PDB file of C-alpha atoms in Angstrom:
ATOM      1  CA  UNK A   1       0.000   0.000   0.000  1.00 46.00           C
ATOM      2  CA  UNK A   2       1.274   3.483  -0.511  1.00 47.00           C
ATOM      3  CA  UNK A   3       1.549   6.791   0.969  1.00 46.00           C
ATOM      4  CA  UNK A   4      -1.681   8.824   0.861  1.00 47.00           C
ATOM      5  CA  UNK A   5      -2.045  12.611   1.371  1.00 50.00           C
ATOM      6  CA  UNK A   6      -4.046  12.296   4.440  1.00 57.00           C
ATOM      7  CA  UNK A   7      -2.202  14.061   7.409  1.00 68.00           C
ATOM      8  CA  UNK A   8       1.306  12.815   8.066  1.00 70.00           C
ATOM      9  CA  UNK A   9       2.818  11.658  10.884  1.00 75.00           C
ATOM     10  CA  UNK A  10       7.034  10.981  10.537  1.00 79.00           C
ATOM     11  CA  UNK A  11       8.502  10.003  14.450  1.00 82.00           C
ATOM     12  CA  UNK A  12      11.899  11.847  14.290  1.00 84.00           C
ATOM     13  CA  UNK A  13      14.360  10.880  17.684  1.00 84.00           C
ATOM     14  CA  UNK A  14      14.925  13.824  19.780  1.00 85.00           C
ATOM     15  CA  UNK A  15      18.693  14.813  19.049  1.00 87.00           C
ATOM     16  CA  UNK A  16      17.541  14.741  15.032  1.00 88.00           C
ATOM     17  CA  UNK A  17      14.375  16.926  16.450  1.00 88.00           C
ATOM     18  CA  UNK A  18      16.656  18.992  18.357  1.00 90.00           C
ATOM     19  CA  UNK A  19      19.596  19.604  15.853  1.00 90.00           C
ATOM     20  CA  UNK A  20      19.417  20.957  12.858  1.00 90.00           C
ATOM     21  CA  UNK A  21      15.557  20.750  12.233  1.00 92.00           C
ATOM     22  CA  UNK A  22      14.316  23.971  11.279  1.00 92.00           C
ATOM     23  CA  UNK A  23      10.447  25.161  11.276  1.00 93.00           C
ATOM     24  CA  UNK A  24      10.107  27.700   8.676  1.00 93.00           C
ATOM     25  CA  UNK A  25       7.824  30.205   8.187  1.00 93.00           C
ATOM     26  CA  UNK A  26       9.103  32.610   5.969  1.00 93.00           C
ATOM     27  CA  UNK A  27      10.994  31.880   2.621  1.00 88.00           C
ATOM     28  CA  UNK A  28      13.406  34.869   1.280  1.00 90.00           C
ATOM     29  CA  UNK A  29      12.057  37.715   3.663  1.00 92.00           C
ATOM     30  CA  UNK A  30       8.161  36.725   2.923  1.00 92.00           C
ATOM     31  CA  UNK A  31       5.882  34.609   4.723  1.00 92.00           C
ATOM     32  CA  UNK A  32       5.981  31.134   3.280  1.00 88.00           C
ATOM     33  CA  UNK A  33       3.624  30.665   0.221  1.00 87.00           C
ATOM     34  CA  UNK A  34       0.975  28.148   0.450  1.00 86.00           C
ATOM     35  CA  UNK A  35       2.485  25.501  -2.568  1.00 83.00           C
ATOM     36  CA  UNK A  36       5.984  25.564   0.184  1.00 83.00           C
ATOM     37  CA  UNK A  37       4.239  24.355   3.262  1.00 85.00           C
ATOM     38  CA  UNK A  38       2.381  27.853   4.644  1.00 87.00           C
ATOM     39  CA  UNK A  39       2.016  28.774   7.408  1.00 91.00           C
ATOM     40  CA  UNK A  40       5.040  26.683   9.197  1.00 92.00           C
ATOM     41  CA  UNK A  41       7.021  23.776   7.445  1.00 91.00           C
ATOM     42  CA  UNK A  42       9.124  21.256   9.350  1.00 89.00           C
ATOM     43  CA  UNK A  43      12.470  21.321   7.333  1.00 89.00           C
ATOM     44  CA  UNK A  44      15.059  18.088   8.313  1.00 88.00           C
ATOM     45  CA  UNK A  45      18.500  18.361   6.630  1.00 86.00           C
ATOM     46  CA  UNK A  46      19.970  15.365   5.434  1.00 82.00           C
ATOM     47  CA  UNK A  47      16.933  13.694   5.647  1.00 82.00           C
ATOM     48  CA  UNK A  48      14.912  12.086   2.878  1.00 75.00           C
ATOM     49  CA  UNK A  49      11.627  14.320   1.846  1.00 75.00           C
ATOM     50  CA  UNK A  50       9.106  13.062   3.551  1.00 76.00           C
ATOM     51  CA  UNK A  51      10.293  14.038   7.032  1.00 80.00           C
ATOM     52  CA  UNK A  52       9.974  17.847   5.990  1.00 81.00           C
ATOM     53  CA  UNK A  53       6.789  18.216   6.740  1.00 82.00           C
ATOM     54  CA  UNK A  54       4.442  20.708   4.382  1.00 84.00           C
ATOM     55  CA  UNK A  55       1.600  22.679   6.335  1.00 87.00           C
ATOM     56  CA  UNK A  56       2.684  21.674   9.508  1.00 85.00           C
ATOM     57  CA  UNK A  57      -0.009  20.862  12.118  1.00 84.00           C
ATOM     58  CA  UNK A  58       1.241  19.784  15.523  1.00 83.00           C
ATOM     59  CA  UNK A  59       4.079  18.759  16.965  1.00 85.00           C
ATOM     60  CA  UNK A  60       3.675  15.802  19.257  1.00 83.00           C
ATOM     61  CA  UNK A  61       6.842  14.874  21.969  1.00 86.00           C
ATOM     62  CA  UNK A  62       6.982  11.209  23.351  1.00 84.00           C
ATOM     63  CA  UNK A  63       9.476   9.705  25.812  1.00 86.00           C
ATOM     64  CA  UNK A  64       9.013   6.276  23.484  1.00 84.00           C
ATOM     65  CA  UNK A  65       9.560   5.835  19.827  1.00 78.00           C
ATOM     66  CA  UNK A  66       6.635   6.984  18.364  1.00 76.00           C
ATOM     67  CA  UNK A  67       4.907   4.894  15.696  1.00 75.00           C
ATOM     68  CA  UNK A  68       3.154   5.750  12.245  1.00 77.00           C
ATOM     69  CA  UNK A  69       2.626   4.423   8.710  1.00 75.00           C
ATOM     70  CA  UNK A  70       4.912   6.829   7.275  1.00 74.00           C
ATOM     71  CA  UNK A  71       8.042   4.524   9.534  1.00 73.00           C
ATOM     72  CA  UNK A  72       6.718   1.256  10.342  1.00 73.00           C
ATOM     73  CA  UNK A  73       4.667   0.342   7.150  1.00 76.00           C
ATOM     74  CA  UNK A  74       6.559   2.915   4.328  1.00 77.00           C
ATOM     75  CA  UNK A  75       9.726   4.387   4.057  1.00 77.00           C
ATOM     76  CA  UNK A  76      11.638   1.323   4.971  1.00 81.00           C
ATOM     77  CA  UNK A  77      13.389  -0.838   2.873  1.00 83.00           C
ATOM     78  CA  UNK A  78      12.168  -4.592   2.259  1.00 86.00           C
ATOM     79  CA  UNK A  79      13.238  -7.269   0.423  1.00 87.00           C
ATOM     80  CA  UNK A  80      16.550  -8.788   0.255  1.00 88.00           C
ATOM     81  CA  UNK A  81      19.101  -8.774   1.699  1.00 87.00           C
ATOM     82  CA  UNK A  82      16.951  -6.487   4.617  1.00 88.00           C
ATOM     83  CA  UNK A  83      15.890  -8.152   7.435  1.00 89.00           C
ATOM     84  CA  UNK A  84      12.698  -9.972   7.213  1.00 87.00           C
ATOM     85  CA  UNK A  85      10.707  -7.117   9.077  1.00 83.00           C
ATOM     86  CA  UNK A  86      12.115  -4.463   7.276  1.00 85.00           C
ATOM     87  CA  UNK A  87      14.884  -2.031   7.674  1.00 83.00           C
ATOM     88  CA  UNK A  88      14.591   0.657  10.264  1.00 80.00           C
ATOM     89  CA  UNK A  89      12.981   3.987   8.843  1.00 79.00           C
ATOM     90  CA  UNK A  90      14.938   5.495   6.446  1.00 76.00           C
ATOM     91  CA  UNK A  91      16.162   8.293   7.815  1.00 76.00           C
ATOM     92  CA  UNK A  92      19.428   9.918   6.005  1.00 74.00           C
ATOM     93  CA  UNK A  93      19.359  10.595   2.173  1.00 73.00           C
ATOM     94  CA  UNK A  94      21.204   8.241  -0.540  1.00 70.00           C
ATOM     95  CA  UNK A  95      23.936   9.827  -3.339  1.00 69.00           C
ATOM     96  CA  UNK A  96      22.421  11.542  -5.781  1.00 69.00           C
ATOM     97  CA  UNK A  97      24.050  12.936  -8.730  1.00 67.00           C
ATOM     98  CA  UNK A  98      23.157  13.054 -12.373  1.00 68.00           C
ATOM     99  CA  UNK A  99      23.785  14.911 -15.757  1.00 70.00           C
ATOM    100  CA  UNK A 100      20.837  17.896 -16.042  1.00 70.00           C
ATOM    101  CA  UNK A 101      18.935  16.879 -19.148  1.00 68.00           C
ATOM    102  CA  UNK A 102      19.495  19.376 -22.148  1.00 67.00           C
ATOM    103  CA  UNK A 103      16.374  21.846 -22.783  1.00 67.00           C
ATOM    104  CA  UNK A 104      14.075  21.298 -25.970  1.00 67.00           C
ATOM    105  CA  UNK A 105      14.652  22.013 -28.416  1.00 71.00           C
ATOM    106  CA  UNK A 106      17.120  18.365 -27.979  1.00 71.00           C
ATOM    107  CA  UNK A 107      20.753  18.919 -28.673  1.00 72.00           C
ATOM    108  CA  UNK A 108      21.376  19.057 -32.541  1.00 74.00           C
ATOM    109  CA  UNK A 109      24.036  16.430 -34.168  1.00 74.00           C
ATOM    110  CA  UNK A 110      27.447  17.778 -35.273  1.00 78.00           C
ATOM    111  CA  UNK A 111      27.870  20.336 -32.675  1.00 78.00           C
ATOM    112  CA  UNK A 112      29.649  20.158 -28.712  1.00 75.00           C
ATOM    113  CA  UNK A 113      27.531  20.202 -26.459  1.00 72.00           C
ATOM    114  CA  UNK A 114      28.282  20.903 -22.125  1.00 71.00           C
ATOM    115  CA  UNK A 115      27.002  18.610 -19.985  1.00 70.00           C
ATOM    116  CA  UNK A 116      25.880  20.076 -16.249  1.00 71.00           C
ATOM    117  CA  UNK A 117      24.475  18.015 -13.208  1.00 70.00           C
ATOM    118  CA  UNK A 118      24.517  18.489 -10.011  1.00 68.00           C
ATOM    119  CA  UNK A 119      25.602  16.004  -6.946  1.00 69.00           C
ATOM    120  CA  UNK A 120      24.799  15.962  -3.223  1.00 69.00           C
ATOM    121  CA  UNK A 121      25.772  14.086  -0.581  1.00 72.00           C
ATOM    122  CA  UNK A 122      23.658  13.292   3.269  1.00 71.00           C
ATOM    123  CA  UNK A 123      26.958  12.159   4.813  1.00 70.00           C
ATOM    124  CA  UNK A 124      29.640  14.911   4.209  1.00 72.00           C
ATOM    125  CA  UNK A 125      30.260  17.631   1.489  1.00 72.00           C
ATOM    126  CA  UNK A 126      31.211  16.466  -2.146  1.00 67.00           C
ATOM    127  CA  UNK A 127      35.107  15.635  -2.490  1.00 67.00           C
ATOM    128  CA  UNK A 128      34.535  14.974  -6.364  1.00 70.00           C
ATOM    129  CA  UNK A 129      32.612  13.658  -8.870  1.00 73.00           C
ATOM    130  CA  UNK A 130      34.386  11.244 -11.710  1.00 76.00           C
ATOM    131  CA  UNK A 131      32.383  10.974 -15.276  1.00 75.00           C
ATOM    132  CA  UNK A 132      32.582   7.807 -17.616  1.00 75.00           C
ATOM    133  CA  UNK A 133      31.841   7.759 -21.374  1.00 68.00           C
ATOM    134  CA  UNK A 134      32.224   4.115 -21.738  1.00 76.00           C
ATOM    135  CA  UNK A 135      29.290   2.942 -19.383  1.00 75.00           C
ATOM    136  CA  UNK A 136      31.533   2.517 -15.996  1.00 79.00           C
ATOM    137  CA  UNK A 137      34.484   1.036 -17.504  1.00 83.00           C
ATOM    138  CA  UNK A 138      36.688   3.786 -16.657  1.00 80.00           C
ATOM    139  CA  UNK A 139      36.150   6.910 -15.021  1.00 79.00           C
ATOM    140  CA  UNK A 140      37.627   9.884 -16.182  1.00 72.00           C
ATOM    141  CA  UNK A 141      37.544  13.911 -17.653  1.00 52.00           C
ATOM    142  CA  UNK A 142      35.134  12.835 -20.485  1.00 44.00           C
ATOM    143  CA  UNK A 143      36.036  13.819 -24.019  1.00 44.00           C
ATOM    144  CA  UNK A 144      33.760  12.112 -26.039  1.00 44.00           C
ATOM    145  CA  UNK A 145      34.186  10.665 -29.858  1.00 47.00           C
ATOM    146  CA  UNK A 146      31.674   9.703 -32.613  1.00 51.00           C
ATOM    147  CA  UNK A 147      29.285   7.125 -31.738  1.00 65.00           C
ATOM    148  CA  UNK A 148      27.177   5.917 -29.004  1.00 59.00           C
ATOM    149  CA  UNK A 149      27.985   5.999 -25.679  1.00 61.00           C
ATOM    150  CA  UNK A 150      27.106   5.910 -22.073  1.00 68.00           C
ATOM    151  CA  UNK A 151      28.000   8.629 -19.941  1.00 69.00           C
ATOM    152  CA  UNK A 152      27.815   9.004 -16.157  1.00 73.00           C
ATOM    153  CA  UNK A 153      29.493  10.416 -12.832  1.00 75.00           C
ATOM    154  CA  UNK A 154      29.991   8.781  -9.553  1.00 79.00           C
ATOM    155  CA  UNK A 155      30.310  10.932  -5.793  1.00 79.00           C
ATOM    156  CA  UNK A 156      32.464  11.186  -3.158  1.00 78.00           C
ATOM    157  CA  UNK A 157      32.045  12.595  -0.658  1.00 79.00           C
ATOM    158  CA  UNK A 158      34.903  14.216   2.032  1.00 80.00           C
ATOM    159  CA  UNK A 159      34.376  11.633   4.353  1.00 78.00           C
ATOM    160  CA  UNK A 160      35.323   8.996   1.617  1.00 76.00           C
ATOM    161  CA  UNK A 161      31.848   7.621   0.961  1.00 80.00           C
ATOM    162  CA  UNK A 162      31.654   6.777  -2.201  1.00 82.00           C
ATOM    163  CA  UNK A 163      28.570   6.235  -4.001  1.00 83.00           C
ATOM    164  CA  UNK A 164      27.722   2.653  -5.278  1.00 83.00           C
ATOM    165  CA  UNK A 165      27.661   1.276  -8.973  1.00 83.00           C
ATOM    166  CA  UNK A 166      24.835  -0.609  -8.129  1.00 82.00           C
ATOM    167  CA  UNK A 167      21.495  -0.134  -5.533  1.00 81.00           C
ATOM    168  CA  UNK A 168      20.772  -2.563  -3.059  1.00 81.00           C
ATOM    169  CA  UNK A 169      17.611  -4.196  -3.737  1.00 81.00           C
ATOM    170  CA  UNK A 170      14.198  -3.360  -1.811  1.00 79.00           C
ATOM    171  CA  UNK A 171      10.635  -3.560  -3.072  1.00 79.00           C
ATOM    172  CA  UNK A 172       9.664  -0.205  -1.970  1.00 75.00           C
ATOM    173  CA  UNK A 173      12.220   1.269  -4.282  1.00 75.00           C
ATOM    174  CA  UNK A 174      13.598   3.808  -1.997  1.00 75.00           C
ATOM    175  CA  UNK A 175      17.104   5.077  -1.632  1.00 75.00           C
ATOM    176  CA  UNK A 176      18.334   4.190  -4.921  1.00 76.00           C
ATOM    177  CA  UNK A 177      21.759   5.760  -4.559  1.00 78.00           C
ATOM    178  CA  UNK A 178      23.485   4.093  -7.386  1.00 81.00           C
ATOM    179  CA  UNK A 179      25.054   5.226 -10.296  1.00 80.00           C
ATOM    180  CA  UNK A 180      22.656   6.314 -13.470  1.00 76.00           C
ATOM    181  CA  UNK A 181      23.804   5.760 -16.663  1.00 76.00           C
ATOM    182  CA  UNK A 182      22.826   7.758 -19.693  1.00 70.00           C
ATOM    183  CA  UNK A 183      22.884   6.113 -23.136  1.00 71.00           C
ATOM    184  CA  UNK A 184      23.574   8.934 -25.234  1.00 66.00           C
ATOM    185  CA  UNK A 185      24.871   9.429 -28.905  1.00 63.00           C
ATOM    186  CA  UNK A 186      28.140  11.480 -30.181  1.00 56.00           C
ATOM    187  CA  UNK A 187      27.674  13.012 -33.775  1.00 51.00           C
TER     188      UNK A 187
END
């Protein structure tokens, strides 16, 4: 079963709660608009979306782990190799880096074209990002030649975590931190 967008509930632990969680009201100067979360939004750093709360309601403190769909039944990761209940809740963001898909009109044969992406990390700043034009082969400054190819870029971060050529499996789909390749073709 999945999410629905009746209210939500997401248990945070206390030193999360009382870190760097911030509940904002106002975005650049002006109150919050109403598409961002008005009037208060629970912003958690780090943290994968669905703890930053939109239209904030109440705010409910428990002296035991509090339960809710949104961590016991969703936002875990099943399947294997988890543990037959389920993962804890997912709590800290994966990788995620990628190439910035070119604007229409598409990117016209015979001519260079820059590639841009972007690339955070949950567990420490970016240290670097490597790019491969031969599909993970190799990782390298890309300078591409005629022909198909498959480009993509890998992060690491300062603390040396390096993101994974692969996901690890889970039904739910969630915190696919992996590597995304991008078949593209050179003119």
């Amino acid at each position: 079963m999945a999410p629905t967008t009746a209210a939500r509930r997401r248990p945070l632990p206390a030193a999360k709660a009382l870190g760097d969680v911030i509940l904002a009201y106002e975005m650049n100067g002006e109150p919050l608009p109403y598409d961002h979360g008005r009037p208060v939004r629970l912003i958690v750093p780090h943290w994968g979306g669905v703890a930053s709360v939109t239209w904030l309601g109440d705010i409910e403190v428990s002296i035991r782990p509090l339960a809710s769909p949104w961590s016991t039944d969703w936002y875990r990761l099943f399947g294997e190799p988890h543990p037959a209940g389920g993962s804890a809740p997912i709590a800290r963001r994966a990788f995620k880096p990628g190439f910035q898909r070119p604007s229409a009109p598409p990117p016209e044969a015979g001519r260079i074209h820059r590639l841009t992406g972007r690339a955070w990390s949950a567990h420490a700043p970016v240290r670097s990002v490597d790019v491969s034009t031969d599909g993970g082969a190799t990782r390298h400054a890309a300078r591409l030649q005629g022909g198909p190819a498959t480009s993509l870029s890998r992060t690491t971060a300062v603390a040396r975590n390096i993101q994974p050529d692969t996901a690890v499996h889970n039904t739910q789909g969630y915190l696919v931190d992996a590597v995304v390749r991008h078949p593209i073709t050179v003119a």
